[in-house]
Coordinates of C-alpha atoms in Angstrom, one line a residue:
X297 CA 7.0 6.4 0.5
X298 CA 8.4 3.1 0.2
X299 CA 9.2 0.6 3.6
X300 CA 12.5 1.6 5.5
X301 CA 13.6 0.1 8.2
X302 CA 13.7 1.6 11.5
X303 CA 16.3 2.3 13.3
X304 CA 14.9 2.1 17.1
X305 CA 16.7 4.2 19.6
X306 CA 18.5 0.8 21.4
X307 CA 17.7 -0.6 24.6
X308 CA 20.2 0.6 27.3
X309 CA 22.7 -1.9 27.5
X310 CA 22.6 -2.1 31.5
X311 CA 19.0 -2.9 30.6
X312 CA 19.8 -5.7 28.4
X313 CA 20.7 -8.5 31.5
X314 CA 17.3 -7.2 33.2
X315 CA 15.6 -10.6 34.2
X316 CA 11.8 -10.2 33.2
X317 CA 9.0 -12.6 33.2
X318 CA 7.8 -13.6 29.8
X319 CA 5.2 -16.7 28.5
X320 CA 5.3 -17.9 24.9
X321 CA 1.1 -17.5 25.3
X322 CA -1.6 -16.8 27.4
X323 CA -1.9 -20.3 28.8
X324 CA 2.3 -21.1 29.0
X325 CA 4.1 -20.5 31.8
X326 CA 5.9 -17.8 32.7
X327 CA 10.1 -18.5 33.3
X328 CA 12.8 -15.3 33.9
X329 CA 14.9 -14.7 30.9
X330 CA 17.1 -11.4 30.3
X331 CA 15.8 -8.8 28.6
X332 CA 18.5 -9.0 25.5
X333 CA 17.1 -12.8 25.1
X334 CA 13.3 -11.9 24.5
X335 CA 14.8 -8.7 22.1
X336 CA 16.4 -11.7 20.5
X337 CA 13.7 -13.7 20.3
X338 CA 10.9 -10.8 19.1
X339 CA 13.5 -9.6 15.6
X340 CA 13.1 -13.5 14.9
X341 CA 9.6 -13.6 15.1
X342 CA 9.4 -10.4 13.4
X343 CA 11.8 -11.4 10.5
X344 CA 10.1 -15.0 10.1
X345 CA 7.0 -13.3 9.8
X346 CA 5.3 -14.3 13.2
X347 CA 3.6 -11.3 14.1
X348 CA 1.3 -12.8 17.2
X349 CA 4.1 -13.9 19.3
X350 CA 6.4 -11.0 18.5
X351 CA 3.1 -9.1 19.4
X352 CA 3.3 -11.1 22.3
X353 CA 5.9 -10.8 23.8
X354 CA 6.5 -7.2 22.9
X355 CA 3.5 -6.6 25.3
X356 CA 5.2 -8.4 28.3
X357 CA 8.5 -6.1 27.6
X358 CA 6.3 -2.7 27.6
X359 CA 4.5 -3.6 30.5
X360 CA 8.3 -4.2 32.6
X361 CA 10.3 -2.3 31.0
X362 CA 8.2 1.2 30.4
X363 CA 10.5 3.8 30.2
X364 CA 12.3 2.1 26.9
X365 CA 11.4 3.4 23.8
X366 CA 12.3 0.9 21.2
X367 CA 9.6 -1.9 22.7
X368 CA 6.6 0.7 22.1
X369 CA 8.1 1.8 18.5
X370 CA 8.5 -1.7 17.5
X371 CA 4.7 -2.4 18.4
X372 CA 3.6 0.0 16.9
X373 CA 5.7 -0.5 13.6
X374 CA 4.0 -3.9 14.0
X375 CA 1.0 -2.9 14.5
X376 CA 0.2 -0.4 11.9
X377 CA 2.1 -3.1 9.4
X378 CA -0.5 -5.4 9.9
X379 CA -3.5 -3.1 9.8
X380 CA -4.3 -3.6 13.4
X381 CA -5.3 0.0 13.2
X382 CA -7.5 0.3 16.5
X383 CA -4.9 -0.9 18.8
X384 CA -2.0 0.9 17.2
X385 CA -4.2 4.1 17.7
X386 CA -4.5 3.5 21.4
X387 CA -0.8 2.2 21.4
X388 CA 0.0 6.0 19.2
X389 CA -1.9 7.9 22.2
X390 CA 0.4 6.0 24.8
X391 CA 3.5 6.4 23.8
X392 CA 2.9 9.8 23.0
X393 CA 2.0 11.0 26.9
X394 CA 4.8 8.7 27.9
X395 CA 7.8 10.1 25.2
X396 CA 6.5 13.4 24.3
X397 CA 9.8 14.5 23.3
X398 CA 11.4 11.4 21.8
X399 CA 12.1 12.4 18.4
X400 CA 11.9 8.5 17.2
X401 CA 8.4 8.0 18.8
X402 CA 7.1 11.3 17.2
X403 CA 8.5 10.0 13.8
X404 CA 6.9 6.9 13.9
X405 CA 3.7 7.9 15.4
X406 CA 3.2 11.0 12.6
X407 CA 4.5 8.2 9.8
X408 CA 1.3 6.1 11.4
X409 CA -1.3 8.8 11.1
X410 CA -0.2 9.6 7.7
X411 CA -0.9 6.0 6.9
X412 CA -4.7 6.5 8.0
X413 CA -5.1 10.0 6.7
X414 CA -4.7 11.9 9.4
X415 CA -2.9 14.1 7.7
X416 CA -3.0 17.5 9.9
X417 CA -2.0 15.3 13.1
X418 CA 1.3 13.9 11.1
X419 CA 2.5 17.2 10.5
X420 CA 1.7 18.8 13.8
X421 CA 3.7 16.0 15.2
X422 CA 6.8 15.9 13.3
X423 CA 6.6 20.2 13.2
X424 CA 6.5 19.6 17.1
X425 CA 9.9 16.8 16.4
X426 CA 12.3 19.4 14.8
X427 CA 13.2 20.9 18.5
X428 CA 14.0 17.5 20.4
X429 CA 15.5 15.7 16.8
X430 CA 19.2 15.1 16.8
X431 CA 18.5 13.8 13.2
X432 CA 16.5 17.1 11.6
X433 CA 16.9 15.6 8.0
X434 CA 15.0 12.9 8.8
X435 CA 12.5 15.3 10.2
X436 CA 12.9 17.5 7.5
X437 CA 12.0 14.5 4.7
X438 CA 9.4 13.1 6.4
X439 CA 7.5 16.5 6.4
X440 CA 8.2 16.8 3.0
X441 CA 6.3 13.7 2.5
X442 CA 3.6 14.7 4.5
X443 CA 3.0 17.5 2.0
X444 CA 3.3 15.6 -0.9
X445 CA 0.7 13.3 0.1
X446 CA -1.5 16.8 0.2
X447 CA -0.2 17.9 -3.4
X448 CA 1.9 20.5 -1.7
X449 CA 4.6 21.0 -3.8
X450 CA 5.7 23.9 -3.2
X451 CA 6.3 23.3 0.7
X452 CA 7.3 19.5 -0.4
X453 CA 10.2 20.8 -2.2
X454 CA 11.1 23.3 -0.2
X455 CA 11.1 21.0 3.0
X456 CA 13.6 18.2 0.9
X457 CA 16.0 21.2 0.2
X458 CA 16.5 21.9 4.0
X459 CA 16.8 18.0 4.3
X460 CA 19.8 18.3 1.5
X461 CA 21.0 20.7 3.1
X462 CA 22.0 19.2 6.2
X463 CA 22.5 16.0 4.2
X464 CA 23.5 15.6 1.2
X465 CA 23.4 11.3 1.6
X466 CA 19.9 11.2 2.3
X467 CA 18.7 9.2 -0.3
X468 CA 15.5 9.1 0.6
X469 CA 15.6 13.2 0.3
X470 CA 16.5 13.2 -3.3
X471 CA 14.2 10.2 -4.0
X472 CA 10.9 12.5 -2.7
X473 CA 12.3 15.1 -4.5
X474 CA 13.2 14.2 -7.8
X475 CA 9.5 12.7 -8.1
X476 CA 8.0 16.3 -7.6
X477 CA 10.2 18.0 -9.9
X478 CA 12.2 15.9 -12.7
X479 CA 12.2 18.3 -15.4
X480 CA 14.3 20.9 -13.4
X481 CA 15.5 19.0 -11.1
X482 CA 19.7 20.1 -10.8
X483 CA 22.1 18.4 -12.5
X484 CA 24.3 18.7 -9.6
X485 CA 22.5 16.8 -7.6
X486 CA 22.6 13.9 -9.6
X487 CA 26.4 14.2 -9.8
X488 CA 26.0 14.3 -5.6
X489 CA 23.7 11.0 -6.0
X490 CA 25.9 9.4 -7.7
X491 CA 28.9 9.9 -5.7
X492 CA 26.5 8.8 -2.3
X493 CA 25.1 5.3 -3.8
X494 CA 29.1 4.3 -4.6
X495 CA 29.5 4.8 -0.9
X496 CA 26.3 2.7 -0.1
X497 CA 26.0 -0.1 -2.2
X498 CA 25.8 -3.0 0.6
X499 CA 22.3 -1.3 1.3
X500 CA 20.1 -2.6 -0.8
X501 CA 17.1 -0.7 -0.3
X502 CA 19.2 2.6 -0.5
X503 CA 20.8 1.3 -3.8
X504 CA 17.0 0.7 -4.9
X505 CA 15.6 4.3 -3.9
X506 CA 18.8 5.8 -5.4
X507 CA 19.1 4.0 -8.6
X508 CA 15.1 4.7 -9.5
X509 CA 15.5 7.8 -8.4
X510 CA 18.6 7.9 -11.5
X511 CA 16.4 5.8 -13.4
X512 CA 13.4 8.7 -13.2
X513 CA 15.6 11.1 -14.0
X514 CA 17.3 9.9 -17.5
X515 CA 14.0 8.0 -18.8
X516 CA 13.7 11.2 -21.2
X517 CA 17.2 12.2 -21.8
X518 CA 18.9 8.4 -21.9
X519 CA 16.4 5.3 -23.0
X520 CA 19.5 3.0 -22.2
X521 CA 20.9 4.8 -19.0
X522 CA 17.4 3.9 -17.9
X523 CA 16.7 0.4 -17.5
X524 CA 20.4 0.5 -16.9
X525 CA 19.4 1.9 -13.6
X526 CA 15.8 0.7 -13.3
X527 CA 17.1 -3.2 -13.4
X528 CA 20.0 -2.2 -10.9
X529 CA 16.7 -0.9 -8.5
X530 CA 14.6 -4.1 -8.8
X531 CA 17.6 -6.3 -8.5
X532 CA 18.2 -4.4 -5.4
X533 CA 15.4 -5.4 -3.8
X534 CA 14.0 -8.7 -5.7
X535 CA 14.5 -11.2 -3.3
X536 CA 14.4 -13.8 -6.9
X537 CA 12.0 -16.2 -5.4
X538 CA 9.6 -17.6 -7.3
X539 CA 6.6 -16.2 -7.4
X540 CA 3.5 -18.4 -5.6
X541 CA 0.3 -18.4 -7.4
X542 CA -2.6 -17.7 -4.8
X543 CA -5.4 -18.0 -7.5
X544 CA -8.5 -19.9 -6.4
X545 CA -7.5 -20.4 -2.9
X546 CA -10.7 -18.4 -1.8
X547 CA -12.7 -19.5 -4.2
X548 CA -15.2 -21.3 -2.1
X549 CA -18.5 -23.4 -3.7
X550 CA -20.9 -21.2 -2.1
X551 CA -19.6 -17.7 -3.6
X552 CA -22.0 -18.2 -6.8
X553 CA -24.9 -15.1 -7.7
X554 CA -27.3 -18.0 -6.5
X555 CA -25.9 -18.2 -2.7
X556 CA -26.3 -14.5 -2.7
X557 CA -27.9 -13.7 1.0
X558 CA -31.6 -12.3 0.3
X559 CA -31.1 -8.3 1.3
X560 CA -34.1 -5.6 1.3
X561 CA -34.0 -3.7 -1.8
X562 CA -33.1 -0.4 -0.2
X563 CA -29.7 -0.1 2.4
X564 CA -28.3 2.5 3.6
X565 CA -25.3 3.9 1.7
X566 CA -22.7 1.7 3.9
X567 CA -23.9 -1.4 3.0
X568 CA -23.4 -0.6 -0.9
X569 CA -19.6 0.1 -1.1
X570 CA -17.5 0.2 -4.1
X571 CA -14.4 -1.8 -4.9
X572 CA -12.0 -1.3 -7.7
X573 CA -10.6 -4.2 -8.7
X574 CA -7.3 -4.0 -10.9
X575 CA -3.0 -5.2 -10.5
X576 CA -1.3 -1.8 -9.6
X577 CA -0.6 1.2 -11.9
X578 CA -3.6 0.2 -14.4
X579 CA -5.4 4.0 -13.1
X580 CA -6.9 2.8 -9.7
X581 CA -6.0 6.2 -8.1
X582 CA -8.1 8.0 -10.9
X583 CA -11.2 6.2 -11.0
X584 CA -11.1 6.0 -7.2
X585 CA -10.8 10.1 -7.5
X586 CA -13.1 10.4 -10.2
X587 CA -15.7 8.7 -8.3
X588 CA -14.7 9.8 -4.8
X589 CA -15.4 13.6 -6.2
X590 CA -19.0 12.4 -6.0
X591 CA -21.0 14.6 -3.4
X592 CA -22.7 10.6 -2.1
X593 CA -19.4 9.2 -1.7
X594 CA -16.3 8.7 0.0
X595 CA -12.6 7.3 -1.4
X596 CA -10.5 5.4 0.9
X597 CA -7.6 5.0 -1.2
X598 CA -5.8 1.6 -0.3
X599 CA -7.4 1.0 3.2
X600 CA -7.1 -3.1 3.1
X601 CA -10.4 -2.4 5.1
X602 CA -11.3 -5.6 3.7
X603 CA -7.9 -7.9 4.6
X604 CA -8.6 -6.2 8.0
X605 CA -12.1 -8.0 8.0
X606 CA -10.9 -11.1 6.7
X607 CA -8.3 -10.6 10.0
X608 CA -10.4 -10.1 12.1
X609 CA -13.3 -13.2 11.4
X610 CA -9.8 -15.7 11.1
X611 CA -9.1 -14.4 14.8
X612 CA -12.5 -14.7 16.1
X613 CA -13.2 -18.5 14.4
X614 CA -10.0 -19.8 14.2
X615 CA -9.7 -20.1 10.5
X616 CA -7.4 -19.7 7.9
X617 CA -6.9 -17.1 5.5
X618 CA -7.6 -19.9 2.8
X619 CA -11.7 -19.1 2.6
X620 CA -11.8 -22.3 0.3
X621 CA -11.4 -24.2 3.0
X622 CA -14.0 -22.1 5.2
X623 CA -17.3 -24.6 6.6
X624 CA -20.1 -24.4 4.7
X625 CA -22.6 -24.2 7.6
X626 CA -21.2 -21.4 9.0
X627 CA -20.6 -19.2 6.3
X628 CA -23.9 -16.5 6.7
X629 CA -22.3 -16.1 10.7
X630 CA -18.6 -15.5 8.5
X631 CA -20.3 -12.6 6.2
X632 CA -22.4 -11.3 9.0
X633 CA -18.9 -10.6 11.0
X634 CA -16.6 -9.3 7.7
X635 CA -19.5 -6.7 7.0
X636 CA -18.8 -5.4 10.8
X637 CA -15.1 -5.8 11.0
X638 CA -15.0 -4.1 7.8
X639 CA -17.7 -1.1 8.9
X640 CA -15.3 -0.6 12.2
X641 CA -12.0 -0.1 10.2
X642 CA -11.1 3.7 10.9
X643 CA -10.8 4.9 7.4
X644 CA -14.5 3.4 6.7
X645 CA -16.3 4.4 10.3
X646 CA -15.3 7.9 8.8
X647 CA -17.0 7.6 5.6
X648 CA -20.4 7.1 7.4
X649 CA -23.2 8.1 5.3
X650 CA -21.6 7.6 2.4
X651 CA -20.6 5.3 -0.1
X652 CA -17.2 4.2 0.3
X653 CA -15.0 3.7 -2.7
X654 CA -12.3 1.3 -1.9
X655 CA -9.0 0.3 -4.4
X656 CA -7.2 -2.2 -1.9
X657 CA -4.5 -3.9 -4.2
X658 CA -5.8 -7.7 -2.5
X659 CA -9.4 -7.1 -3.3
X660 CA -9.2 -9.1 -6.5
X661 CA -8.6 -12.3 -4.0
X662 CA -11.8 -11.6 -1.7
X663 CA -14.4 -10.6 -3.9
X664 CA -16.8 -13.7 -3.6
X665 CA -16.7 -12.9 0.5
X666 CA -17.1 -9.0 -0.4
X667 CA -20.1 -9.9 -2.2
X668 CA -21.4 -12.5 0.8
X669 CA -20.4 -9.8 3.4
X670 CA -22.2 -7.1 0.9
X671 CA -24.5 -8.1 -1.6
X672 CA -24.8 -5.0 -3.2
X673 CA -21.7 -4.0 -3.5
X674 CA -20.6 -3.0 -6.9
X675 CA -17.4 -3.9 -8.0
X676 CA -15.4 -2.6 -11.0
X677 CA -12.8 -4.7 -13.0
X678 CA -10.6 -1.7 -14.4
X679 CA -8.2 -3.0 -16.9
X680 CA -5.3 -1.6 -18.8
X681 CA -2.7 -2.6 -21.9
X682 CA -0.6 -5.5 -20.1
X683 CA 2.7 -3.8 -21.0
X684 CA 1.8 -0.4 -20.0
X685 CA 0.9 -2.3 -16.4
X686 CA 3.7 -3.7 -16.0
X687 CA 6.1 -1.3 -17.4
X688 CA 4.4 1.4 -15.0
X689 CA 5.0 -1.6 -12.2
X690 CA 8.6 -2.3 -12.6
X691 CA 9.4 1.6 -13.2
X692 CA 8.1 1.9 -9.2
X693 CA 9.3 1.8 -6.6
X694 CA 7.0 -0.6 -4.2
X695 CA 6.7 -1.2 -0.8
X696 CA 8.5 -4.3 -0.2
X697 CA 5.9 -6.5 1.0
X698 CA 5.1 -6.8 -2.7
X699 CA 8.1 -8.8 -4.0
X700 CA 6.4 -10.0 -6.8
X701 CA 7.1 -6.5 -8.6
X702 CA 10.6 -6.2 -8.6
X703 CA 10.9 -9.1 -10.8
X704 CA 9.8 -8.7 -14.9
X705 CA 8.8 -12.7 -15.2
X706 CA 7.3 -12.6 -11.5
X707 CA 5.3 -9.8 -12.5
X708 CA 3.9 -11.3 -15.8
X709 CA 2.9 -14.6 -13.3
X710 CA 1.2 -11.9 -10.9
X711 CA -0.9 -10.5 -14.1
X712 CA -2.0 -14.1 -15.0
X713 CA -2.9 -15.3 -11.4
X714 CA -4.8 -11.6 -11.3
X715 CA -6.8 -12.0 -15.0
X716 CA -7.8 -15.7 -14.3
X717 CA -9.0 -15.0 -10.8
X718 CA -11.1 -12.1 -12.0
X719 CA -12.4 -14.5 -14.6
X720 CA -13.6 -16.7 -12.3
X721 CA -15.6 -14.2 -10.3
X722 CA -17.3 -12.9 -13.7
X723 CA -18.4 -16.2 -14.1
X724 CA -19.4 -16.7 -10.6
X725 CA -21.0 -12.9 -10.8
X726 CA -22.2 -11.8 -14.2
X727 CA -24.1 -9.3 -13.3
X728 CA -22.2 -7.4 -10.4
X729 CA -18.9 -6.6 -11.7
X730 CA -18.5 -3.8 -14.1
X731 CA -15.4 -4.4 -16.8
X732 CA -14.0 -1.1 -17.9
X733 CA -10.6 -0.3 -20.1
X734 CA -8.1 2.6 -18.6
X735 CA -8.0 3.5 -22.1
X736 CA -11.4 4.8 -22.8
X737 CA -11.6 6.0 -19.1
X738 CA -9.3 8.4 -19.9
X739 CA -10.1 8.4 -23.4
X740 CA -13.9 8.7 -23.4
X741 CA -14.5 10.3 -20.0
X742 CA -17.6 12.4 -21.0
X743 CA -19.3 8.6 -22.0
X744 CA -17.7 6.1 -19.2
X745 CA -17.8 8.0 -16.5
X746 CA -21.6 8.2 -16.5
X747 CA -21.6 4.7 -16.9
X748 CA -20.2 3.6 -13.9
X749 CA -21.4 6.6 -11.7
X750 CA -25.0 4.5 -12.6
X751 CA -23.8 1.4 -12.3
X752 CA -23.2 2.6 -9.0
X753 CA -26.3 3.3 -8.3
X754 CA -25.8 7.1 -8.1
X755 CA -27.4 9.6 -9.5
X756 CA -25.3 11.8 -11.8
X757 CA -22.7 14.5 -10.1
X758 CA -20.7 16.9 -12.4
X759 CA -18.0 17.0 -10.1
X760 CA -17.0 13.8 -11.5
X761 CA -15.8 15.1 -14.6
X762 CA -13.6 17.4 -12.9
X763 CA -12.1 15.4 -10.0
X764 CA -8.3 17.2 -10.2
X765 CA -9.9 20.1 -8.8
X766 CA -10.5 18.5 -5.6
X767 CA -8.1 15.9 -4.7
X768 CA -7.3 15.3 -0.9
X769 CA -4.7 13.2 0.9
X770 CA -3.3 10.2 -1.6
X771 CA -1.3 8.0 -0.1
X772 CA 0.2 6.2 -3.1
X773 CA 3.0 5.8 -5.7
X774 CA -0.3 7.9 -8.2
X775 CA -0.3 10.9 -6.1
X776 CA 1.1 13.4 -8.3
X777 CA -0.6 12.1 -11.7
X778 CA -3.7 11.8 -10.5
X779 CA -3.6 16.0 -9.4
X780 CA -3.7 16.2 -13.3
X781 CA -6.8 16.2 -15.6
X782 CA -7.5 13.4 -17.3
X783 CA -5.4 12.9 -20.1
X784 CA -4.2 10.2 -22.8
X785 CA -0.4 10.3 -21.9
X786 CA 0.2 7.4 -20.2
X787 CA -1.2 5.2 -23.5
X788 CA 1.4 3.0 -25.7
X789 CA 4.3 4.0 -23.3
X790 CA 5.4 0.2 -24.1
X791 CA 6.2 0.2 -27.8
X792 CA 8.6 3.0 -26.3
X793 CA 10.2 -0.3 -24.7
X794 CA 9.3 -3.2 -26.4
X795 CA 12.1 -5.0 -26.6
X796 CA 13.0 -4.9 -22.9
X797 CA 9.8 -5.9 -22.2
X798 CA 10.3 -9.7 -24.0
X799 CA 10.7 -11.7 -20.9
X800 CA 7.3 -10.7 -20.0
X801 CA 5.8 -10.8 -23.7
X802 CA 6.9 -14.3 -23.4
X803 CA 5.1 -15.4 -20.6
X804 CA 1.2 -13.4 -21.0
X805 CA 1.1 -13.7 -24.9
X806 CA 0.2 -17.2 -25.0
X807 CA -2.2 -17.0 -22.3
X808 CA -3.6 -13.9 -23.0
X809 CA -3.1 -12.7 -26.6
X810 CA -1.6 -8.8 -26.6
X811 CA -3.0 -8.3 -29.7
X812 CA -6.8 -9.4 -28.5
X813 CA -6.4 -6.7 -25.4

């Protein structure tokens, strides 16, 4: 489910004048300021993007103002946002005991467990919301995409038709829906969409869910009406900046095969996890299912287990997230502490004993310290047709944190900035990453897919061949395909729309020929 923002049940206002003590740090004094100032003060951090002191000061409100509920729900928004997971669990146990019946906590506590795959705890939550909610749509949507995340249609649909039915300008409602069902989904409910986005068209993240949701529905009944409505959804939400190249900025001199650490032959299966490395939509979800069916293994979808690491080590040493610019001397301390960050991330403490399969979109940035943190980790460069890529990109609807897709010639720059940073790591690693086309993954399962289970260093499980048969939780935009067996479909859907598809054309061909893919 894409980003929304939340709308916090608001501070009382005969709170707001409350004098409170607050500090701008640890070591700053502490001065009275009313309580509507540091609110103030903490959406400007938040919207300028400076988590710590938001984070901050957030704390000092909780701990004098406890029984307001929007301080705690902010945190924890926060919190899970930036993949503090341990603390936002501890946070999600709190406010729990201390708003047991606040509909708004229980929403955004089950929307955080569904986020870490805690799938049963989600639904017992928001089942447990319906009495107290004065909003039961809300309720009502956000179980359905709890079931959807299981591959429950049935009681996915069924739970966005009670949503629709106490309200029919939930957006979000028909968006969930649609993506379950868009061969039968009424026609009378697009007329009802329709109608609902003219009233809401200074929202631009409801005009985005809205018009992809339109989009969806004509792209095979009305080429045209399609990227009529699929360039009204990016536009909605592209914020038209230009996009910033990160390549190379953690390259450092020392990530080379030759700087590799010297590691016993045999580790335990922790210590040799697998990352796919690819842009979005190039079939991440199916190769991390196809090898997750393995009996020795474990998928954790898109934990950012890794960013977490990376985190945690800038925290401890005072770094910055530029490992370029890391000190050389101290770079064996730096791995030792991103291999136990990483190990203590929730989603990967669970997969202990097994291998853990990992398709975190930001991998493809980290993979010299993955390989210093974990020298026998495999990774797997899985590439697909540029235009099917990015055609599958734009046609999604992202969370926004990912500006870069929204925009066509922003997301030809993100492709280049992804290729030439993987080509440097081959060249840094020839003989640890693992180069594989989507096209004969899907095309040639029977003879890739015993490729890379050995390249893994796994001995050969038949489950893998028939991964649709046991999917679990997914927690991305892929989670209905990949319930499917493997199939050729999604091959070539670009000639299909070539000629939208120039401004990007324009920008890859020279750099990377199209017809040399």
């Amino acid at each position: 489910m894409p980003l929304k923002k939340k709308k916090n049940k608001k501070i009382k206002k005969s709170q707001l004048t409350k004098l409170i003590n607050v500090s701008d740090s640890v070591l700053a004094p502490t001065v009275q300021m009313p309580l509507q100032t540091v609110t103030q003060r903490i959406s400007q951090a938040i919207e300028n993007g400076n988590n710590n002191q938001a984070k901050h000061w957030l704390l000092q409100v909780i701990e004098q103002c406890p029984n307001e509920e929007e301080p705690p729900v902010l945190l924890m928004n926060l919190l899970s946002r930036n993949r503090e997971i341990n603390e936002a669990e501890l946070l999600a146990k709190k406010i729990l005991r201390l708003y047991p019946k606040s509909a708004e906590v229980l929403q955004t506590v089950a929307a955080f467990y569904r986020g870490i795959n805690r799938i049963e705890d989600a639904l017992d939550i928001l089942n447990s919301a319906l009495p107290v909610a004065a909003n039961k749509c809300a309720i009502y949507r956000n179980i359905a995409f709890t079931y959807t995340t299981m591959g429950n249609t049935e009681e996915a649909i069924k739970a966005f038709k009670q949503a629709l039915a106490i309200n029919k300008r939930d957006i979000y409602a028909y968006w969930g829906y649609l993506r379950l069902d868009i061969k039968n989904f009424p026609e009378a409910l697009i007329e009802d969409l329709q109608q609902v986005l003219q009233a809401c068209s200074n929202d631009k993240k409801l005009l985005a869910a809205g018009s992809f949701t339109l989009a969806w529905y004509y792209e095979k009944r009305d080429l045209q009406r399609y990227w009529k409505y699929l360039h009204i959804a990016n536009g909605a939400v592209d914020t038209s900046a230009e996009y910033i190249s990160t390549a190379g900025q953690n390259n450092h001199r020392l990530f080379s095969a030759e700087h590799l650490a010297a590691q016993p032959a045999a580790q335990p299966p922790e210590q040799r996890p697998v990352f796919i490395v690819a842009p979005p939509r190039s079939g991440t979800t199916l190769l991390e299912q196809i090898l997750g069916a393995h009996h020795l293994t474990k998928g954790t979808g898109e934990s950012l287990a890794f960013n977490h690491a990376v985190n945690e080590t800038c925290k401890a040493h005072r770094l910055t997230h530029a490992i370029k610019d890391w000190p050389d001397e101290h770079m064996p301390e730096y791995a030792e502490l991103l291999n136990k960050s990483f190990l203590r991330f929730p989603l990967i403490k669970e997969a202990k004993g097994h291998v853990v399969v990992d398709k975190s979109i930001e991998n493809f940035k980290f993979v010299g310290a993955i390989l210093s943190a974990f020298p026998q980790a495999k990774i797997i460069r899985l590439r697909r047709h540029p235009l099917d890529t990015l055609l599958s990109c734009y046609h999604q609807f992202f969370e926004s944190s990912y500006d870069q897709l929204f925009n066509l010639d922003a997301l030809a720059n993100y492709y280049l900035e992804f290729e030439q940073q993987m080509d440097y790591w081959e060249t840094a690693y020839p003989n640890q990453i693992f180069r594989v086309k989507y096209e004969d993954l899907v095309g040639q399962p029977e003879g890739i897919i015993p490729e890379l289970v050995k390249f893994c260093g796994l001995p050969w499980d038949d489950a893998c061949l028939s991964h649709h048969t046991n999917v679990g939780t997914i927690i991305t935009s892929s989670d209905i395909q990949v319930r499917q067996p493997v199939h050729t479909k999604a091959i070539a859907k670009w000639k299909h729309h070539e000629k939208y598809l120039a401004p990007v054309i324009n920008i890859i061909d020279p750099v990377y020929p199209l017809d040399q893919y």
